[in-house]
């Protein structure tokens, strides 16, 4: 009878240990999920504010679009609108795809595969955004010059100080974009390491 009682006690302890292990694994997964989401919370907030600003500028451009009186200013206006509307939407969508990864519902391999694809898409969008944003200055500046001061810089040209200011702006923008892109790389690499720790 003692052996039967010992087996029953051993089986009960084994079941309790398995339940404890499952509970511990669930707690670790939940904590990791929260850490993962927190990594992207700040950048999502910044991107949302940036998107709001872009949409406000696009709205202003739509309202004042009638002031663009030549085909090339209208073309610049359409390019500006396209960038100001499409880019923030694409970046926020890519961030949402990364942020909503639920690590408890899929396997480690599936989660990592999904994350790497979403990360690469986000980083590619950031690269495209940087390039188009820098080039975009050359089609946004004429549009806002015409809208704000009713001057067509294609016809009157830029003064020396305006060229210097535009050059400084481009250099500062390149520096800022490079810094921001490296921040995105660090953030996404850190999140990837967090996911790899689950293995």
mmCIF file of C-alpha atoms in Angstrom:
data_model
loop_
_atom_site.group_PDB
_atom_site.id
_atom_site.type_symbol
_atom_site.label_atom_id
_atom_site.label_comp_id
_atom_site.label_asym_id
_atom_site.label_seq_id
_atom_site.Cartn_x
_atom_site.Cartn_y
_atom_site.Cartn_z
ATOM 1 C CA UNK A 1 0.000 0.000 0.000
ATOM 2 C CA UNK A 2 2.882 2.364 0.701
ATOM 3 C CA UNK A 3 4.171 1.992 -2.847
ATOM 4 C CA UNK A 4 0.718 2.862 -4.237
ATOM 5 C CA UNK A 5 0.527 5.937 -1.991
ATOM 6 C CA UNK A 6 4.067 6.908 -2.958
ATOM 7 C CA UNK A 7 3.215 6.586 -6.678
ATOM 8 C CA UNK A 8 0.064 8.681 -6.218
ATOM 9 C CA UNK A 9 1.974 11.354 -4.282
ATOM 10 C CA UNK A 10 4.737 11.339 -6.915
ATOM 11 C CA UNK A 11 2.173 11.667 -9.728
ATOM 12 C CA UNK A 12 0.424 14.525 -7.921
ATOM 13 C CA UNK A 13 3.732 16.355 -7.374
ATOM 14 C CA UNK A 14 4.656 15.792 -11.007
ATOM 15 C CA UNK A 15 1.343 17.288 -12.143
ATOM 16 C CA UNK A 16 1.788 20.264 -9.803
ATOM 17 C CA UNK A 17 5.322 20.837 -11.137
ATOM 18 C CA UNK A 18 4.033 20.726 -14.722
ATOM 19 C CA UNK A 19 1.328 23.242 -13.834
ATOM 20 C CA UNK A 20 3.932 25.477 -12.166
ATOM 21 C CA UNK A 21 6.172 25.217 -15.230
ATOM 22 C CA UNK A 22 3.283 26.120 -17.540
ATOM 23 C CA UNK A 23 2.346 29.061 -15.281
ATOM 24 C CA UNK A 24 5.970 30.254 -15.216
ATOM 25 C CA UNK A 25 6.212 29.943 -19.013
ATOM 26 C CA UNK A 26 2.987 31.946 -19.395
ATOM 27 C CA UNK A 27 4.285 34.658 -17.072
ATOM 28 C CA UNK A 28 7.574 34.840 -18.987
ATOM 29 C CA UNK A 29 5.695 35.047 -22.313
ATOM 30 C CA UNK A 30 3.435 37.812 -20.988
ATOM 31 C CA UNK A 31 6.379 39.784 -19.626
ATOM 32 C CA UNK A 32 8.258 39.384 -22.906
ATOM 33 C CA UNK A 33 5.164 40.438 -24.874
ATOM 34 C CA UNK A 34 4.866 43.578 -22.741
ATOM 35 C CA UNK A 35 8.573 44.412 -23.120
ATOM 36 C CA UNK A 36 8.262 43.855 -26.859
ATOM 37 C CA UNK A 37 5.276 46.197 -27.181
ATOM 38 C CA UNK A 38 6.945 48.839 -24.987
ATOM 39 C CA UNK A 39 9.934 48.915 -27.344
ATOM 40 C CA UNK A 40 7.719 50.261 -30.125
ATOM 41 C CA UNK A 41 5.353 52.434 -28.088
ATOM 42 C CA UNK A 42 7.496 55.611 -28.134
ATOM 43 C CA UNK A 43 8.446 55.394 -31.797
ATOM 44 C CA UNK A 44 4.795 54.791 -32.703
ATOM 45 C CA UNK A 45 3.836 57.913 -30.763
ATOM 46 C CA UNK A 46 6.486 59.980 -32.567
ATOM 47 C CA UNK A 47 5.436 58.611 -35.943
ATOM 48 C CA UNK A 48 1.763 59.308 -35.167
ATOM 49 C CA UNK A 49 2.547 62.928 -34.280
ATOM 50 C CA UNK A 50 4.659 63.204 -37.433
ATOM 51 C CA UNK A 51 1.821 61.732 -39.503
ATOM 52 C CA UNK A 52 -0.618 64.238 -38.012
ATOM 53 C CA UNK A 53 1.713 67.102 -38.970
ATOM 54 C CA UNK A 54 2.116 65.702 -42.499
ATOM 55 C CA UNK A 55 -1.663 65.396 -42.868
ATOM 56 C CA UNK A 56 -2.155 68.994 -41.675
ATOM 57 C CA UNK A 57 0.412 70.226 -44.205
ATOM 58 C CA UNK A 58 -1.250 68.113 -46.917
ATOM 59 C CA UNK A 59 -4.628 69.621 -46.002
ATOM 60 C CA UNK A 60 -3.151 73.120 -46.278
ATOM 61 C CA UNK A 61 -1.699 72.186 -49.655
ATOM 62 C CA UNK A 62 -5.066 70.843 -50.846
ATOM 63 C CA UNK A 63 -6.831 74.025 -49.747
ATOM 64 C CA UNK A 64 -4.236 76.248 -51.482
ATOM 65 C CA UNK A 65 -3.692 73.998 -54.515
ATOM 66 C CA UNK A 66 -5.423 76.533 -56.789
ATOM 67 C CA UNK A 67 -2.491 78.921 -56.329
ATOM 68 C CA UNK A 68 -0.272 76.501 -58.235
ATOM 69 C CA UNK A 69 -0.785 78.036 -61.661
ATOM 70 C CA UNK A 70 1.679 76.170 -63.872
ATOM 71 C CA UNK A 71 1.839 72.533 -64.864
ATOM 72 C CA UNK A 72 5.220 72.025 -63.172
ATOM 73 C CA UNK A 73 4.054 73.597 -59.887
ATOM 74 C CA UNK A 74 0.967 71.373 -60.009
ATOM 75 C CA UNK A 75 3.203 68.352 -60.649
ATOM 76 C CA UNK A 76 5.341 69.364 -57.655
ATOM 77 C CA UNK A 77 2.146 69.792 -55.626
ATOM 78 C CA UNK A 78 0.914 66.317 -56.536
ATOM 79 C CA UNK A 79 4.300 64.796 -55.674
ATOM 80 C CA UNK A 80 4.291 66.673 -52.361
ATOM 81 C CA UNK A 81 0.767 65.507 -51.545
ATOM 82 C CA UNK A 82 1.625 61.931 -52.454
ATOM 83 C CA UNK A 83 4.627 61.938 -50.137
ATOM 84 C CA UNK A 84 2.870 63.741 -47.270
ATOM 85 C CA UNK A 85 -0.062 61.317 -47.299
ATOM 86 C CA UNK A 86 1.353 57.967 -48.425
ATOM 87 C CA UNK A 87 4.591 57.801 -46.447
ATOM 88 C CA UNK A 88 3.129 58.277 -42.943
ATOM 89 C CA UNK A 89 0.373 55.759 -43.673
ATOM 90 C CA UNK A 90 2.847 53.146 -44.893
ATOM 91 C CA UNK A 91 5.189 53.649 -41.916
ATOM 92 C CA UNK A 92 2.357 53.495 -39.351
ATOM 93 C CA UNK A 93 1.014 50.362 -41.022
ATOM 94 C CA UNK A 94 4.471 48.738 -40.909
ATOM 95 C CA UNK A 95 4.871 49.688 -37.237
ATOM 96 C CA UNK A 96 1.443 48.257 -36.432
ATOM 97 C CA UNK A 97 2.392 45.008 -38.153
ATOM 98 C CA UNK A 98 5.470 44.735 -35.938
ATOM 99 C CA UNK A 99 3.792 45.948 -32.765
ATOM 100 C CA UNK A 100 0.806 43.591 -32.938
ATOM 101 C CA UNK A 101 2.899 40.420 -33.118
ATOM 102 C CA UNK A 102 1.412 38.096 -30.482
ATOM 103 C CA UNK A 103 4.278 35.882 -29.382
ATOM 104 C CA UNK A 104 2.050 33.583 -27.325
ATOM 105 C CA UNK A 105 -0.066 32.426 -30.271
ATOM 106 C CA UNK A 106 2.625 31.214 -32.667
ATOM 107 C CA UNK A 107 5.740 29.118 -32.516
ATOM 108 C CA UNK A 108 9.145 30.664 -31.951
ATOM 109 C CA UNK A 109 10.108 30.086 -35.592
ATOM 110 C CA UNK A 110 6.861 31.582 -36.955
ATOM 111 C CA UNK A 111 7.172 34.640 -34.685
ATOM 112 C CA UNK A 112 10.777 35.260 -35.660
ATOM 113 C CA UNK A 113 10.012 34.798 -39.356
ATOM 114 C CA UNK A 114 7.050 37.211 -39.167
ATOM 115 C CA UNK A 115 9.113 39.724 -37.222
ATOM 116 C CA UNK A 116 12.087 39.636 -39.603
ATOM 117 C CA UNK A 117 9.808 40.234 -42.612
ATOM 118 C CA UNK A 118 8.020 43.114 -40.853
ATOM 119 C CA UNK A 119 11.324 44.575 -39.638
ATOM 120 C CA UNK A 120 12.856 44.481 -43.115
ATOM 121 C CA UNK A 121 9.747 46.138 -44.560
ATOM 122 C CA UNK A 122 9.879 48.906 -41.944
ATOM 123 C CA UNK A 123 13.591 49.546 -42.474
ATOM 124 C CA UNK A 124 13.120 49.558 -46.266
ATOM 125 C CA UNK A 125 10.289 52.083 -45.885
ATOM 126 C CA UNK A 126 12.531 54.252 -43.727
ATOM 127 C CA UNK A 127 15.261 54.158 -46.392
ATOM 128 C CA UNK A 128 12.775 55.068 -49.116
ATOM 129 C CA UNK A 129 11.310 57.801 -46.911
ATOM 130 C CA UNK A 130 14.743 59.288 -46.296
ATOM 131 C CA UNK A 131 15.639 59.338 -49.976
ATOM 132 C CA UNK A 132 12.311 60.682 -51.160
ATOM 133 C CA UNK A 133 12.204 63.174 -48.271
ATOM 134 C CA UNK A 134 15.564 64.647 -49.197
ATOM 135 C CA UNK A 135 14.666 64.766 -52.889
ATOM 136 C CA UNK A 136 11.229 65.989 -51.856
ATOM 137 C CA UNK A 137 12.654 69.250 -50.601
ATOM 138 C CA UNK A 138 13.295 70.166 -54.202
ATOM 139 C CA UNK A 139 9.629 69.800 -55.117
ATOM 140 C CA UNK A 140 8.122 70.894 -51.785
ATOM 141 C CA UNK A 141 10.078 74.169 -51.563
ATOM 142 C CA UNK A 142 8.720 75.582 -54.872
ATOM 143 C CA UNK A 143 5.173 74.616 -53.876
ATOM 144 C CA UNK A 144 5.307 76.328 -50.497
ATOM 145 C CA UNK A 145 7.125 79.322 -51.948
ATOM 146 C CA UNK A 146 4.239 79.812 -54.361
ATOM 147 C CA UNK A 147 1.573 79.173 -51.717
ATOM 148 C CA UNK A 148 3.096 81.390 -49.023
ATOM 149 C CA UNK A 149 4.553 84.306 -51.006
ATOM 150 C CA UNK A 150 3.002 83.825 -54.454
ATOM 151 C CA UNK A 151 6.521 83.620 -55.966
ATOM 152 C CA UNK A 152 7.466 81.041 -58.540
ATOM 153 C CA UNK A 153 11.088 80.208 -57.745
ATOM 154 C CA UNK A 154 11.393 78.413 -61.083
ATOM 155 C CA UNK A 155 10.936 81.793 -62.772
ATOM 156 C CA UNK A 156 12.734 84.126 -60.370
ATOM 157 C CA UNK A 157 15.421 81.724 -59.158
ATOM 158 C CA UNK A 158 16.931 81.456 -55.710
ATOM 159 C CA UNK A 159 19.097 84.113 -54.123
ATOM 160 C CA UNK A 160 22.517 83.114 -52.825
ATOM 161 C CA UNK A 161 21.392 83.099 -49.194
ATOM 162 C CA UNK A 162 18.418 80.892 -50.109
ATOM 163 C CA UNK A 163 20.720 78.405 -51.837
ATOM 164 C CA UNK A 164 22.985 78.391 -48.768
ATOM 165 C CA UNK A 165 19.971 77.919 -46.471
ATOM 166 C CA UNK A 166 18.610 75.101 -48.657
ATOM 167 C CA UNK A 167 22.036 73.418 -48.686
ATOM 168 C CA UNK A 168 22.295 73.649 -44.890
ATOM 169 C CA UNK A 169 18.764 72.291 -44.567
ATOM 170 C CA UNK A 170 19.604 69.327 -46.812
ATOM 171 C CA UNK A 171 22.782 68.564 -44.828
ATOM 172 C CA UNK A 172 20.948 68.793 -41.485
ATOM 173 C CA UNK A 173 18.127 66.631 -42.850
ATOM 174 C CA UNK A 174 20.596 63.994 -44.046
ATOM 175 C CA UNK A 175 22.220 63.998 -40.596
ATOM 176 C CA UNK A 176 18.860 63.720 -38.837
ATOM 177 C CA UNK A 177 17.654 60.960 -41.169
ATOM 178 C CA UNK A 178 20.857 58.981 -40.659
ATOM 179 C CA UNK A 179 20.565 59.332 -36.875
ATOM 180 C CA UNK A 180 16.882 58.312 -36.942
ATOM 181 C CA UNK A 181 17.546 55.337 -39.208
ATOM 182 C CA UNK A 182 20.305 54.078 -36.911
ATOM 183 C CA UNK A 183 17.835 54.421 -34.032
ATOM 184 C CA UNK A 184 15.343 52.280 -35.943
ATOM 185 C CA UNK A 185 18.060 49.703 -36.572
ATOM 186 C CA UNK A 186 18.968 49.570 -32.862
ATOM 187 C CA UNK A 187 15.323 49.350 -31.847
ATOM 188 C CA UNK A 188 14.467 46.556 -34.265
ATOM 189 C CA UNK A 189 17.641 44.630 -33.433
ATOM 190 C CA UNK A 190 16.883 44.903 -29.718
ATOM 191 C CA UNK A 191 13.350 43.598 -30.280
ATOM 192 C CA UNK A 192 14.714 40.750 -32.377
ATOM 193 C CA UNK A 193 17.119 39.810 -29.585
ATOM 194 C CA UNK A 194 14.209 39.820 -27.149
ATOM 195 C CA UNK A 195 12.377 37.348 -29.386
ATOM 196 C CA UNK A 196 15.489 35.193 -29.794
ATOM 197 C CA UNK A 197 15.758 34.930 -26.003
ATOM 198 C CA UNK A 198 12.504 32.966 -26.030
ATOM 199 C CA UNK A 199 14.165 30.069 -27.807
#
